[in-house]
Amino acid sequence: MLPIFDLHCDLLSYLAKHAQTTAENPEIGCALPHLKSGKVKVQTMAIYSPTSAGSTQFAQKQIDIYQQLLEQGTFAAAHSLEQIKGIINDPIQVGMVPAIESGSGFCEEDEPLEKGLARLDEMVAQLGKVLYISFTHHHENRFGGGNYTDIGLKKDGKALLEHLAANHAEIAVDLSHTSDELAYDILRYMSMKRLNLPIIASHSNFRTIWDNPRNLPDEYVQEIVAREGVIGMNFLRAYVHEDQPSKLLHHILYGINQKAHKHLAYGADFFFTADHPDKSRAPFFFPEHENASKYPEINRDLKDYISRQDIDALSYGNVMRFLERIWKF
């Protein structure tokens, strides 16, 4: 089985909300047994926060859980290329690296921006490594508009871009939860100000294949390719297709046809679905993609359509190449 480097899951927020459970609980698709069964060697752990009062406290709770998972030896730190290569060659270990999903995790809506940016610096220092930052989630916050809005980059979002470029140039900017307007403004502002920041879409598919605002329009696919970023293929039914699980293959093939074969990765987006308020979305995942143990089957299905080289790149190679570039900072 090929090793997998997955770019997004919500295990930390699940553990933060359900204090009596553990990372071994198979009810969530990214539980440790599923990861081991699917040979996921590095799992990116999103620190998600809603845009509401107490958002930074919820983020800190997830940071504490992340550190506990490392201290307990449940996961190994995948904070450097050397560590990742060691984990890939280890038959038992599963590594993890954190990411921040929504700027609300480090800055409340009603506090001075300077305080929020200082908290971001503290979070990065606590964690030791952050792979990427999403400015927003589905909705609007002080930095810009989420993917269910038509709001662009705000003043605080510009300040955040400049802060990242000056202090954390190894952290990628994630476009998976931006509005189209915010994505456009981020890319334009970075070009205008010559900000040298990596770009990623950690868990998004292609809007041409399935029309959903969480999926990428072609122009942003090409921007990510041109800026040498990566795009994580999302397994959620809402972003794959309403009733055809094979459309995940179509998304991957479309990316390859868009000359993104060196930029595709996995970003399955596994989260705990049992308590989700929107029951109309059930089932959230097709059975073929329902948890991380399914990666070997997905890769086996791909071999009839794409080369072994492209499957290797999708599974882990493209992310490793991306990290070799951005973690030089």
Coordinates of C-alpha atoms in Angstrom, one line a residue:
M1 CA 0.0 0.0 0.0
L2 CA 1.1 3.5 -0.8
P3 CA 1.7 6.0 2.1
I4 CA -0.9 8.8 2.3
F5 CA -0.4 12.4 3.3
D6 CA -3.9 13.8 3.9
L7 CA -4.3 17.6 4.0
H8 CA -7.4 18.0 6.2
C9 CA -9.5 16.4 8.9
D10 CA -11.5 17.6 11.9
L11 CA -10.4 15.1 14.6
L12 CA -9.3 17.9 17.0
S13 CA -12.6 19.7 17.0
Y14 CA -14.4 16.4 17.5
L15 CA -12.2 15.6 20.5
A16 CA -12.7 19.1 21.9
K17 CA -16.5 18.8 21.7
H18 CA -16.7 15.2 22.9
A19 CA -14.5 15.0 26.0
Q20 CA -15.3 11.4 26.8
T21 CA -14.1 10.0 23.5
T22 CA -10.7 9.3 22.0
A23 CA -8.8 9.4 18.7
E24 CA -9.5 5.6 18.4
N25 CA -13.3 6.0 18.2
P26 CA -14.2 4.6 14.8
E27 CA -17.3 6.7 14.5
I28 CA -15.2 9.4 12.9
G29 CA -13.6 8.7 9.5
C30 CA -10.2 9.9 10.5
A31 CA -10.0 7.8 13.7
L32 CA -6.6 6.3 14.3
P33 CA -7.6 2.7 13.4
H34 CA -8.9 3.9 10.0
L35 CA -5.8 5.9 9.4
K36 CA -3.6 2.9 10.2
S37 CA -5.7 0.6 8.0
G38 CA -5.5 3.0 5.1
K39 CA -1.7 3.6 5.6
V40 CA -2.2 7.3 6.2
K41 CA 1.3 8.2 7.4
V42 CA 0.7 12.0 7.9
Q43 CA -2.7 13.5 8.8
T44 CA -3.1 17.3 8.8
M45 CA -5.2 18.2 11.9
A46 CA -7.3 21.3 11.4
I47 CA -7.9 23.6 14.3
Y48 CA -11.4 24.8 13.4
S49 CA -13.2 27.7 15.1
P50 CA -16.6 29.2 14.4
T51 CA -16.9 32.9 14.1
S52 CA -18.6 33.5 17.5
A53 CA -17.7 34.6 21.0
G54 CA -15.1 32.3 22.6
S55 CA -13.7 31.2 19.2
T56 CA -10.1 31.6 20.4
Q57 CA -10.8 29.6 23.6
F58 CA -12.1 26.7 21.4
A59 CA -9.0 26.9 19.3
Q60 CA -6.7 26.8 22.4
K61 CA -8.6 23.7 23.6
Q62 CA -7.7 22.0 20.3
I63 CA -4.1 23.0 20.6
D64 CA -4.0 21.5 24.1
I65 CA -5.5 18.3 22.7
Y66 CA -2.9 18.3 19.9
Q67 CA -0.1 18.5 22.4
Q68 CA -1.6 15.8 24.5
L69 CA -1.8 13.4 21.5
L70 CA 1.9 14.0 20.9
E71 CA 2.8 13.6 24.6
Q72 CA 0.8 10.4 24.8
G73 CA 2.5 9.0 21.7
T74 CA -0.9 8.5 20.0
F75 CA 0.6 10.4 17.0
A76 CA 4.1 11.5 16.1
A77 CA 5.0 15.0 15.2
A78 CA 5.4 15.5 11.4
H79 CA 6.9 19.0 11.7
S80 CA 9.9 18.6 9.4
L81 CA 10.8 16.7 6.3
E82 CA 13.2 14.5 8.3
Q83 CA 10.4 13.6 10.7
I84 CA 8.0 12.8 7.9
K85 CA 10.5 10.6 6.1
G86 CA 11.1 8.7 9.3
I87 CA 7.3 8.2 9.9
I88 CA 6.8 7.0 6.3
N89 CA 9.4 4.3 6.9
D90 CA 8.0 3.3 10.3
P91 CA 5.5 0.5 10.2
I92 CA 3.5 1.7 13.2
Q93 CA 3.6 5.5 13.6
V94 CA 1.1 7.9 12.2
G95 CA 2.3 11.5 12.0
M96 CA 0.3 14.7 12.3
V97 CA 0.8 18.4 11.5
P98 CA -1.6 21.2 12.5
A99 CA -3.4 23.7 10.4
I100 CA -5.6 26.7 11.3
E101 CA -9.1 26.6 9.8
S102 CA -10.5 30.2 10.2
G103 CA -8.7 33.3 11.5
S104 CA -11.4 33.4 14.2
G105 CA -9.3 30.8 16.0
F106 CA -6.7 33.4 16.9
C107 CA -8.7 36.7 16.8
E108 CA -12.1 37.4 18.2
E109 CA -14.3 39.8 16.2
D110 CA -14.3 42.5 18.9
E111 CA -10.7 42.6 20.0
P112 CA -7.8 44.7 18.6
L113 CA -6.2 43.0 15.6
E114 CA -2.7 43.4 17.2
K115 CA -3.9 41.2 20.0
G116 CA -5.0 38.6 17.6
L117 CA -1.8 38.6 15.6
A118 CA 0.2 38.3 18.8
R119 CA -2.0 35.3 19.7
L120 CA -1.3 33.8 16.3
D121 CA 2.4 34.0 16.9
E122 CA 1.9 32.3 20.3
M123 CA -0.1 29.5 18.7
V124 CA 2.6 28.9 16.1
A125 CA 5.2 28.8 18.9
Q126 CA 3.1 26.4 20.9
L127 CA 2.4 24.0 18.0
G128 CA 5.9 24.1 16.6
K129 CA 4.6 24.0 13.0
V130 CA 1.5 25.2 11.1
L131 CA 1.0 23.9 7.6
Y132 CA -1.6 26.4 6.4
I133 CA -4.1 29.0 7.5
S134 CA -7.7 29.5 6.2
F135 CA -8.8 33.1 6.7
T136 CA -12.5 32.2 6.9
H137 CA -14.8 29.2 7.1
H138 CA -18.3 29.2 5.5
H139 CA -19.3 32.7 6.6
E140 CA -17.9 36.2 7.0
N141 CA -15.4 37.3 9.6
R142 CA -13.1 40.3 10.2
F143 CA -10.6 39.0 7.6
G144 CA -13.0 38.5 4.7
G145 CA -15.8 36.4 3.2
G146 CA -16.3 32.6 3.5
N147 CA -17.4 30.4 0.6
Y148 CA -21.1 31.0 1.2
T149 CA -20.7 34.8 0.8
D150 CA -19.6 37.2 -2.0
I151 CA -17.4 39.3 0.3
G152 CA -13.7 39.9 -0.5
L153 CA -10.6 40.7 1.4
K154 CA -11.0 43.2 4.3
K155 CA -8.5 45.5 5.9
D156 CA -7.6 43.0 8.6
G157 CA -7.2 40.4 6.0
K158 CA -4.6 42.5 4.2
A159 CA -2.8 43.0 7.5
L160 CA -2.9 39.3 8.1
L161 CA -1.3 38.6 4.8
E162 CA 1.5 41.1 5.5
H163 CA 2.0 39.6 9.0
L164 CA 2.3 36.1 7.6
A165 CA 4.8 37.3 4.9
A166 CA 6.9 39.1 7.4
N167 CA 6.8 36.5 10.2
H168 CA 5.5 33.1 9.0
A169 CA 6.4 32.8 5.3
E170 CA 6.5 29.0 5.6
I171 CA 2.7 28.9 6.4
A172 CA 0.5 28.4 3.3
V173 CA -2.6 30.5 2.7
D174 CA -5.6 28.1 2.2
L175 CA -8.3 29.0 -0.4
S176 CA -10.7 26.1 0.4
H177 CA -13.1 28.2 2.4
T178 CA -12.8 31.6 0.7
S179 CA -15.5 33.2 -1.4
D180 CA -14.5 33.7 -5.0
E181 CA -14.1 37.3 -4.2
L182 CA -11.8 36.7 -1.3
A183 CA -9.6 34.3 -3.3
Y184 CA -9.3 36.8 -6.1
D185 CA -8.4 39.6 -3.6
I186 CA -5.9 37.5 -1.7
L187 CA -4.1 36.5 -4.9
R188 CA -4.2 40.1 -6.3
Y189 CA -2.9 41.6 -3.0
M190 CA -0.1 39.1 -2.8
S191 CA 1.0 39.9 -6.3
M192 CA 0.6 43.7 -5.9
K193 CA 2.6 43.7 -2.6
R194 CA 5.0 41.0 -3.8
L195 CA 4.2 38.8 -0.7
N196 CA 6.1 35.5 -1.0
L197 CA 3.5 33.1 0.5
P198 CA 2.6 29.6 -0.5
I199 CA -1.0 28.9 -1.8
I200 CA -3.0 25.8 -1.1
A201 CA -6.6 24.5 -1.4
S202 CA -6.5 21.9 1.3
H203 CA -9.8 20.2 0.8
S204 CA -11.6 21.3 -2.4
N205 CA -12.7 19.6 -5.7
F206 CA -13.4 21.1 -9.1
R207 CA -16.5 23.3 -9.8
T208 CA -16.5 22.3 -13.5
I209 CA -17.2 18.7 -12.4
W210 CA -19.6 19.5 -9.5
D211 CA -21.0 23.0 -9.1
N212 CA -20.6 23.9 -5.5
P213 CA -19.1 27.1 -4.0
R214 CA -16.7 24.9 -2.0
N215 CA -15.2 23.6 -5.2
L216 CA -12.6 25.6 -7.2
P217 CA -13.4 27.4 -10.4
D218 CA -10.8 26.8 -13.2
E219 CA -9.2 30.2 -12.9
Y220 CA -8.1 29.5 -9.3
V221 CA -7.0 26.0 -10.2
Q222 CA -4.6 27.6 -12.7
E223 CA -3.5 30.1 -10.1
I224 CA -2.6 27.4 -7.6
V225 CA -0.7 25.5 -10.4
A226 CA 1.2 28.6 -11.4
R227 CA 2.1 29.4 -7.8
E228 CA 3.3 25.8 -7.3
G229 CA 0.6 25.0 -4.7
V230 CA -1.4 21.8 -3.9
I231 CA -5.1 20.9 -4.1
G232 CA -6.5 18.3 -1.7
M233 CA -9.3 16.1 -3.2
N234 CA -12.3 16.2 -0.9
F235 CA -14.4 13.1 -0.2
L236 CA -17.6 14.7 1.1
R237 CA -20.6 13.8 -1.1
A238 CA -21.7 17.4 -1.2
Y239 CA -18.5 18.3 -3.1
V240 CA -18.1 15.1 -5.1
H241 CA -21.6 14.4 -6.6
E242 CA -25.1 14.0 -5.3
D243 CA -25.4 10.3 -6.2
Q244 CA -22.3 9.1 -8.2
P245 CA -19.3 8.1 -6.1
S246 CA -17.3 7.5 -9.3
K247 CA -17.2 11.3 -9.7
L248 CA -14.3 11.4 -7.3
L249 CA -12.3 9.8 -10.1
H250 CA -13.6 12.4 -12.5
H251 CA -12.4 15.2 -10.3
I252 CA -8.9 13.6 -10.2
L253 CA -8.9 13.1 -13.9
Y254 CA -10.1 16.6 -14.5
G255 CA -7.2 17.9 -12.4
I256 CA -4.7 15.9 -14.4
N257 CA -6.3 17.2 -17.6
Q258 CA -5.9 20.8 -16.2
K259 CA -2.1 20.1 -16.0
A260 CA -2.4 19.9 -12.2
H261 CA -1.1 16.4 -11.9
K262 CA 2.0 17.7 -10.0
H263 CA -0.3 19.6 -7.6
L264 CA -3.1 17.1 -6.6
A265 CA -3.3 15.5 -3.2
Y266 CA -5.8 14.1 -0.8
G267 CA -7.8 16.3 1.6
A268 CA -10.6 14.0 2.6
D269 CA -12.3 16.3 5.1
F270 CA -13.4 13.6 7.5
F271 CA -15.4 14.9 10.5
F272 CA -18.0 13.6 13.0
T273 CA -21.3 13.6 11.2
A274 CA -23.7 12.0 13.7
D275 CA -24.5 15.3 15.5
H276 CA -24.5 17.5 12.4
P277 CA -27.7 19.7 12.4
D278 CA -28.3 19.4 8.6
K279 CA -29.7 15.9 8.2
S280 CA -30.5 16.6 4.6
R281 CA -26.8 16.1 3.8
A282 CA -26.8 12.5 5.0
P283 CA -25.1 10.3 4.0
F284 CA -22.2 12.8 4.2
F285 CA -19.8 10.3 2.5
F286 CA -20.4 7.6 0.0
P287 CA -19.6 4.1 1.4
E288 CA -16.7 3.9 -1.0
H289 CA -15.1 7.0 0.7
E290 CA -16.5 6.8 4.2
N291 CA -13.3 6.6 6.2
A292 CA -9.5 6.7 5.9
S293 CA -9.3 2.9 5.5
K294 CA -10.6 3.3 1.9
Y295 CA -7.5 4.9 0.4
P296 CA -6.0 1.6 -0.9
E297 CA -9.3 0.8 -2.7
I298 CA -9.4 4.3 -4.2
N299 CA -5.9 4.0 -5.4
R300 CA -6.5 0.5 -6.8
D301 CA -9.5 1.9 -8.8
L302 CA -7.3 4.7 -10.1
K303 CA -4.7 2.4 -11.6
D304 CA -6.9 1.7 -14.6
Y305 CA -7.0 5.3 -15.5
I306 CA -3.8 7.1 -14.5
S307 CA -0.2 6.1 -14.2
R308 CA 1.5 4.7 -11.1
Q309 CA 3.6 7.8 -11.1
D310 CA 0.5 10.1 -10.8
I311 CA -1.0 7.8 -8.1
D312 CA 2.2 8.1 -6.1
A313 CA 2.2 11.9 -6.5
L314 CA -1.4 12.2 -5.5
S315 CA -1.0 10.0 -2.4
Y316 CA 2.0 11.7 -0.9
G317 CA 4.6 12.8 -3.5
N318 CA 3.1 16.2 -4.5
V319 CA 2.7 17.3 -0.8
M320 CA 6.3 16.2 -0.1
R321 CA 7.6 18.2 -3.1
F322 CA 5.5 21.2 -1.9
L323 CA 6.9 21.0 1.6
E324 CA 10.5 20.7 0.3
R325 CA 9.9 24.1 -1.3
I326 CA 8.0 26.0 1.4
W327 CA 9.7 24.6 4.5
K328 CA 13.0 26.0 3.4
F329 CA 12.0 29.4 4.8

